[in-house]
mmCIF file with all atom_site columns, C-alpha atoms in Angstrom:
data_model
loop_
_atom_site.group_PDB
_atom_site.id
_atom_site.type_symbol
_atom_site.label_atom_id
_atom_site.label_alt_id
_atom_site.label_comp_id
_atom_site.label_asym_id
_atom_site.label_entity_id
_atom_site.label_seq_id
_atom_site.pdbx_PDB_ins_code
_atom_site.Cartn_x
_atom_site.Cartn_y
_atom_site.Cartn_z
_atom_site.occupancy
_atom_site.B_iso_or_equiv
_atom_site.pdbx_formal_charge
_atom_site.auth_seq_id
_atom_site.auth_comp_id
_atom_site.auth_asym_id
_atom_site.auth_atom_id
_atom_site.pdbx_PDB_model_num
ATOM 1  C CA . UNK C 1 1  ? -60.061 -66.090 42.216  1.00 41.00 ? 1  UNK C CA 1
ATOM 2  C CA . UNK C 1 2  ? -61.497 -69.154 40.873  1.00 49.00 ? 2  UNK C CA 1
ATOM 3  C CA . UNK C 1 3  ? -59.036 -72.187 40.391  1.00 53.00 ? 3  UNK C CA 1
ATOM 4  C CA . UNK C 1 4  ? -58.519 -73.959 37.496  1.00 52.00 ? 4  UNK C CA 1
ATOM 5  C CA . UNK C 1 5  ? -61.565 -75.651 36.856  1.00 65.00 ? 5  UNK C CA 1
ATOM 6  C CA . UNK C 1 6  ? -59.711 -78.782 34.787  1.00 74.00 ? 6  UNK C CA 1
ATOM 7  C CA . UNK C 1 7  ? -56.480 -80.389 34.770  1.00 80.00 ? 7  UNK C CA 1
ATOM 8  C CA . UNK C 1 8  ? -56.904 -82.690 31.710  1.00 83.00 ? 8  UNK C CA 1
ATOM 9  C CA . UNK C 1 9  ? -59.139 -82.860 28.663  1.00 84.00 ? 9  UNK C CA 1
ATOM 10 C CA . UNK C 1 10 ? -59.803 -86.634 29.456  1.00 86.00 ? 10 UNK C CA 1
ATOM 11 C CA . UNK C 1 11 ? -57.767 -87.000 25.556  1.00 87.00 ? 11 UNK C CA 1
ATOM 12 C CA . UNK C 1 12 ? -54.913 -88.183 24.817  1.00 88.00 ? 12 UNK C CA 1
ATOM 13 C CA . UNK C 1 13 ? -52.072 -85.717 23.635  1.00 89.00 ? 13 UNK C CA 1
ATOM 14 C CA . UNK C 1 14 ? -54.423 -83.053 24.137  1.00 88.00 ? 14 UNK C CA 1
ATOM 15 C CA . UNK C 1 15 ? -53.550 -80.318 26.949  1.00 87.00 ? 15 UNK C CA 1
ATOM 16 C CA . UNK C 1 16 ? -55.829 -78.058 28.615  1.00 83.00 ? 16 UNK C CA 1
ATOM 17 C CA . UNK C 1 17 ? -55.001 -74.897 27.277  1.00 79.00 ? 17 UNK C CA 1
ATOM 18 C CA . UNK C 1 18 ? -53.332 -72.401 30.039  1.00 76.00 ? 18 UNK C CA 1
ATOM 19 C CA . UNK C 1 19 ? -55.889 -69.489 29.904  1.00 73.00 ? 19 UNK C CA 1
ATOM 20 C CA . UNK C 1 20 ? -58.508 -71.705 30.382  1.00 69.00 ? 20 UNK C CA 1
ATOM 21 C CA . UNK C 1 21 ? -58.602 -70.677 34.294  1.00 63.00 ? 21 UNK C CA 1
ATOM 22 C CA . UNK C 1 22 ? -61.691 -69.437 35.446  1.00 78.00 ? 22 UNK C CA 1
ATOM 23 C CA . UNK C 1 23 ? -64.392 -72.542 35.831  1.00 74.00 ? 23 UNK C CA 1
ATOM 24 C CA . UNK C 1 24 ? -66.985 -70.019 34.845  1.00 79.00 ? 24 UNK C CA 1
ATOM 25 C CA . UNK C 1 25 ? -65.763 -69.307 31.325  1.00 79.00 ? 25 UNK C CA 1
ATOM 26 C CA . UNK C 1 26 ? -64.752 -72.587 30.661  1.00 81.00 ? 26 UNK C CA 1
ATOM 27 C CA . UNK C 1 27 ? -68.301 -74.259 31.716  1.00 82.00 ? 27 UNK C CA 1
ATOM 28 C CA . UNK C 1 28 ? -69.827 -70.989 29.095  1.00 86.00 ? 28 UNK C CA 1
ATOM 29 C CA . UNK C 1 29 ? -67.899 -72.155 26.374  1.00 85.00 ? 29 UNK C CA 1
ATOM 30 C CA . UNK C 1 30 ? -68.347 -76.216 26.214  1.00 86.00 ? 30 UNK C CA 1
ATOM 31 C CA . UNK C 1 31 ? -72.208 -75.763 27.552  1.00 88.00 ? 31 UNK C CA 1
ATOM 32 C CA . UNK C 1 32 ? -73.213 -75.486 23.740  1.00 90.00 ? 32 UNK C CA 1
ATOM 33 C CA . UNK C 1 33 ? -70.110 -78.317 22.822  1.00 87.00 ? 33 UNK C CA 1
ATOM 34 C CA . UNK C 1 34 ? -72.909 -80.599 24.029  1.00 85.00 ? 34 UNK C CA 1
ATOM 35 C CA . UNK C 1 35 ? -69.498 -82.917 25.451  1.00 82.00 ? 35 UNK C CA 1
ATOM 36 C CA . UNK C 1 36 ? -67.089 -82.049 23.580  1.00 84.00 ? 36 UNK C CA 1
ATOM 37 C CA . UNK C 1 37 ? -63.991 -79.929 25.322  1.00 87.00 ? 37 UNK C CA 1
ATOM 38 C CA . UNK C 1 38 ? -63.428 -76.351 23.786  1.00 88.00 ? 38 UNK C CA 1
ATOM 39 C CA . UNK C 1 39 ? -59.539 -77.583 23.139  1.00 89.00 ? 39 UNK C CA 1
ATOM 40 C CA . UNK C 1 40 ? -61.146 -79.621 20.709  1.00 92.00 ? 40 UNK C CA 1
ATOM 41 C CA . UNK C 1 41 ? -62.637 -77.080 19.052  1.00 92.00 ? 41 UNK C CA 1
ATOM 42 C CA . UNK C 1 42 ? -59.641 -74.553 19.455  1.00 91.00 ? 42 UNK C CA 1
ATOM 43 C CA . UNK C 1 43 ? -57.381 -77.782 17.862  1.00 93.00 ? 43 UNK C CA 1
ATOM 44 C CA . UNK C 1 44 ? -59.992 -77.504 14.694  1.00 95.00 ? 44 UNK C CA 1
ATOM 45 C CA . UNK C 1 45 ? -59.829 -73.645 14.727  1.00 95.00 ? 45 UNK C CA 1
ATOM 46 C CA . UNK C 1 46 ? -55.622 -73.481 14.593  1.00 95.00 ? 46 UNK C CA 1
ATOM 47 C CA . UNK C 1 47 ? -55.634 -76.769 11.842  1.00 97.00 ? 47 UNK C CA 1
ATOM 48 C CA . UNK C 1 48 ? -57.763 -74.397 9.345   1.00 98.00 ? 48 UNK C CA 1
ATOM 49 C CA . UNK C 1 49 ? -56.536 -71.605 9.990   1.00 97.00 ? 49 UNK C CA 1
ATOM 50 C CA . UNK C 1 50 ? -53.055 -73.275 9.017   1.00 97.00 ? 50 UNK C CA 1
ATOM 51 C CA . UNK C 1 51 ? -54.322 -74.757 6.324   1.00 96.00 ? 51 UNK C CA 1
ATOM 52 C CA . UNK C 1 52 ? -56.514 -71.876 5.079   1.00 96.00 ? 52 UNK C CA 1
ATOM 53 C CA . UNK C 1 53 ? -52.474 -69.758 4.734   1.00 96.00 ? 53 UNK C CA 1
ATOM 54 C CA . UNK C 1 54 ? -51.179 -72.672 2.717   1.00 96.00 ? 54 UNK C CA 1
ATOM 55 C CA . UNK C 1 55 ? -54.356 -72.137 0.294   1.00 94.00 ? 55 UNK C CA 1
ATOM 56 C CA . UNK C 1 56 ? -53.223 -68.984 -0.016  1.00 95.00 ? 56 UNK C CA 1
ATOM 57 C CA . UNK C 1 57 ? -49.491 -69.785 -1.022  1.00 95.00 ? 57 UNK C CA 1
ATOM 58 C CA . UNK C 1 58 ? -50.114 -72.245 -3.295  1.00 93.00 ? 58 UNK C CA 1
ATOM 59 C CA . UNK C 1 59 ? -52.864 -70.294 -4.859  1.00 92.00 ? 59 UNK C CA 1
ATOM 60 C CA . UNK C 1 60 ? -55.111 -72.980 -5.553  1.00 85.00 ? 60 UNK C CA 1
ATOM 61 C CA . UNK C 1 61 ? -58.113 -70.924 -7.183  1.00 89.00 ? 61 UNK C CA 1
ATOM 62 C CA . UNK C 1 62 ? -55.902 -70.053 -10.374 1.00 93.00 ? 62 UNK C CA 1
ATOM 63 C CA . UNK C 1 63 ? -55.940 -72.685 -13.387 1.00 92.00 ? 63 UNK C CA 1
ATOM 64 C CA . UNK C 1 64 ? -53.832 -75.596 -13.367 1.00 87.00 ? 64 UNK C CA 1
ATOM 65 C CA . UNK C 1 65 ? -50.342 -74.965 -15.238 1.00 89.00 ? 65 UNK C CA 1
ATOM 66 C CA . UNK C 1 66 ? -50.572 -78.387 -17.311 1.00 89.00 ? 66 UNK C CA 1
ATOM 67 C CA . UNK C 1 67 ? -53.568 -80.180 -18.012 1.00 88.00 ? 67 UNK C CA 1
ATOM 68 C CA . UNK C 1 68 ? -53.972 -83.209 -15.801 1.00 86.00 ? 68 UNK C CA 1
ATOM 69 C CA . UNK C 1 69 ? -53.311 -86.805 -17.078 1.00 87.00 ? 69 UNK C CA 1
ATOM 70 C CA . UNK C 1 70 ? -56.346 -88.229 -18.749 1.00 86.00 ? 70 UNK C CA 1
ATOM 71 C CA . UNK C 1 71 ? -58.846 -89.675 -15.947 1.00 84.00 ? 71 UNK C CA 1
ATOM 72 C CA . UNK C 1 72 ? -56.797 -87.985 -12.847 1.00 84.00 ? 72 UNK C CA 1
ATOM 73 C CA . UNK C 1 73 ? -60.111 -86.734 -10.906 1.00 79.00 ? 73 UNK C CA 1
ATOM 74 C CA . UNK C 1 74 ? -61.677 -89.699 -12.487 1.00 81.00 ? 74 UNK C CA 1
ATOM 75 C CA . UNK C 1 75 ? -64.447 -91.112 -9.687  1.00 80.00 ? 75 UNK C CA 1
ATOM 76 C CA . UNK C 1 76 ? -64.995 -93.950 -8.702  1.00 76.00 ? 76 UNK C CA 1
ATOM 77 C CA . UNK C 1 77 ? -61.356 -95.548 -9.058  1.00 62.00 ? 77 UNK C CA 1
#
């Protein structure tokens, strides 16, 4: 069994994550990040994902239910 090939990201507030244990797997996945750790990209993955379900509650494809106020999406301010 191979140890755990990391025991920080090198960033601040961000953890390796726990099933990241095999140093094989681990160097697989960030070869293509180019540098970047695949916690990183996990972080990204779980922040859409959670914001891809609120989409969905608040429905935001269907029409507004009031008009906006004259120059709301007005750009540049």
């Amino acid at each position: 069994v191979v140890g755990v090939l990391k025991k920080t990201t090198g960033l601040v507030g961000l953890a390796v994550y726990k099933w990241l244990k095999r140093k094989q797997m681990v160097k697989k996945l960030e070869d293509p990040l180019q540098g970047s750790q695949i916690e990183e990209v996990i972080l990204q993955a779980e922040n859409e994902l959670n914001l891809t379900r609120k989409m969905i509650e608040w429905k935001s494809w269907e029409p507004l239910v009031e008009e906006p106020p004259a120059n709301e999406w007005k750009w540049p301010i």
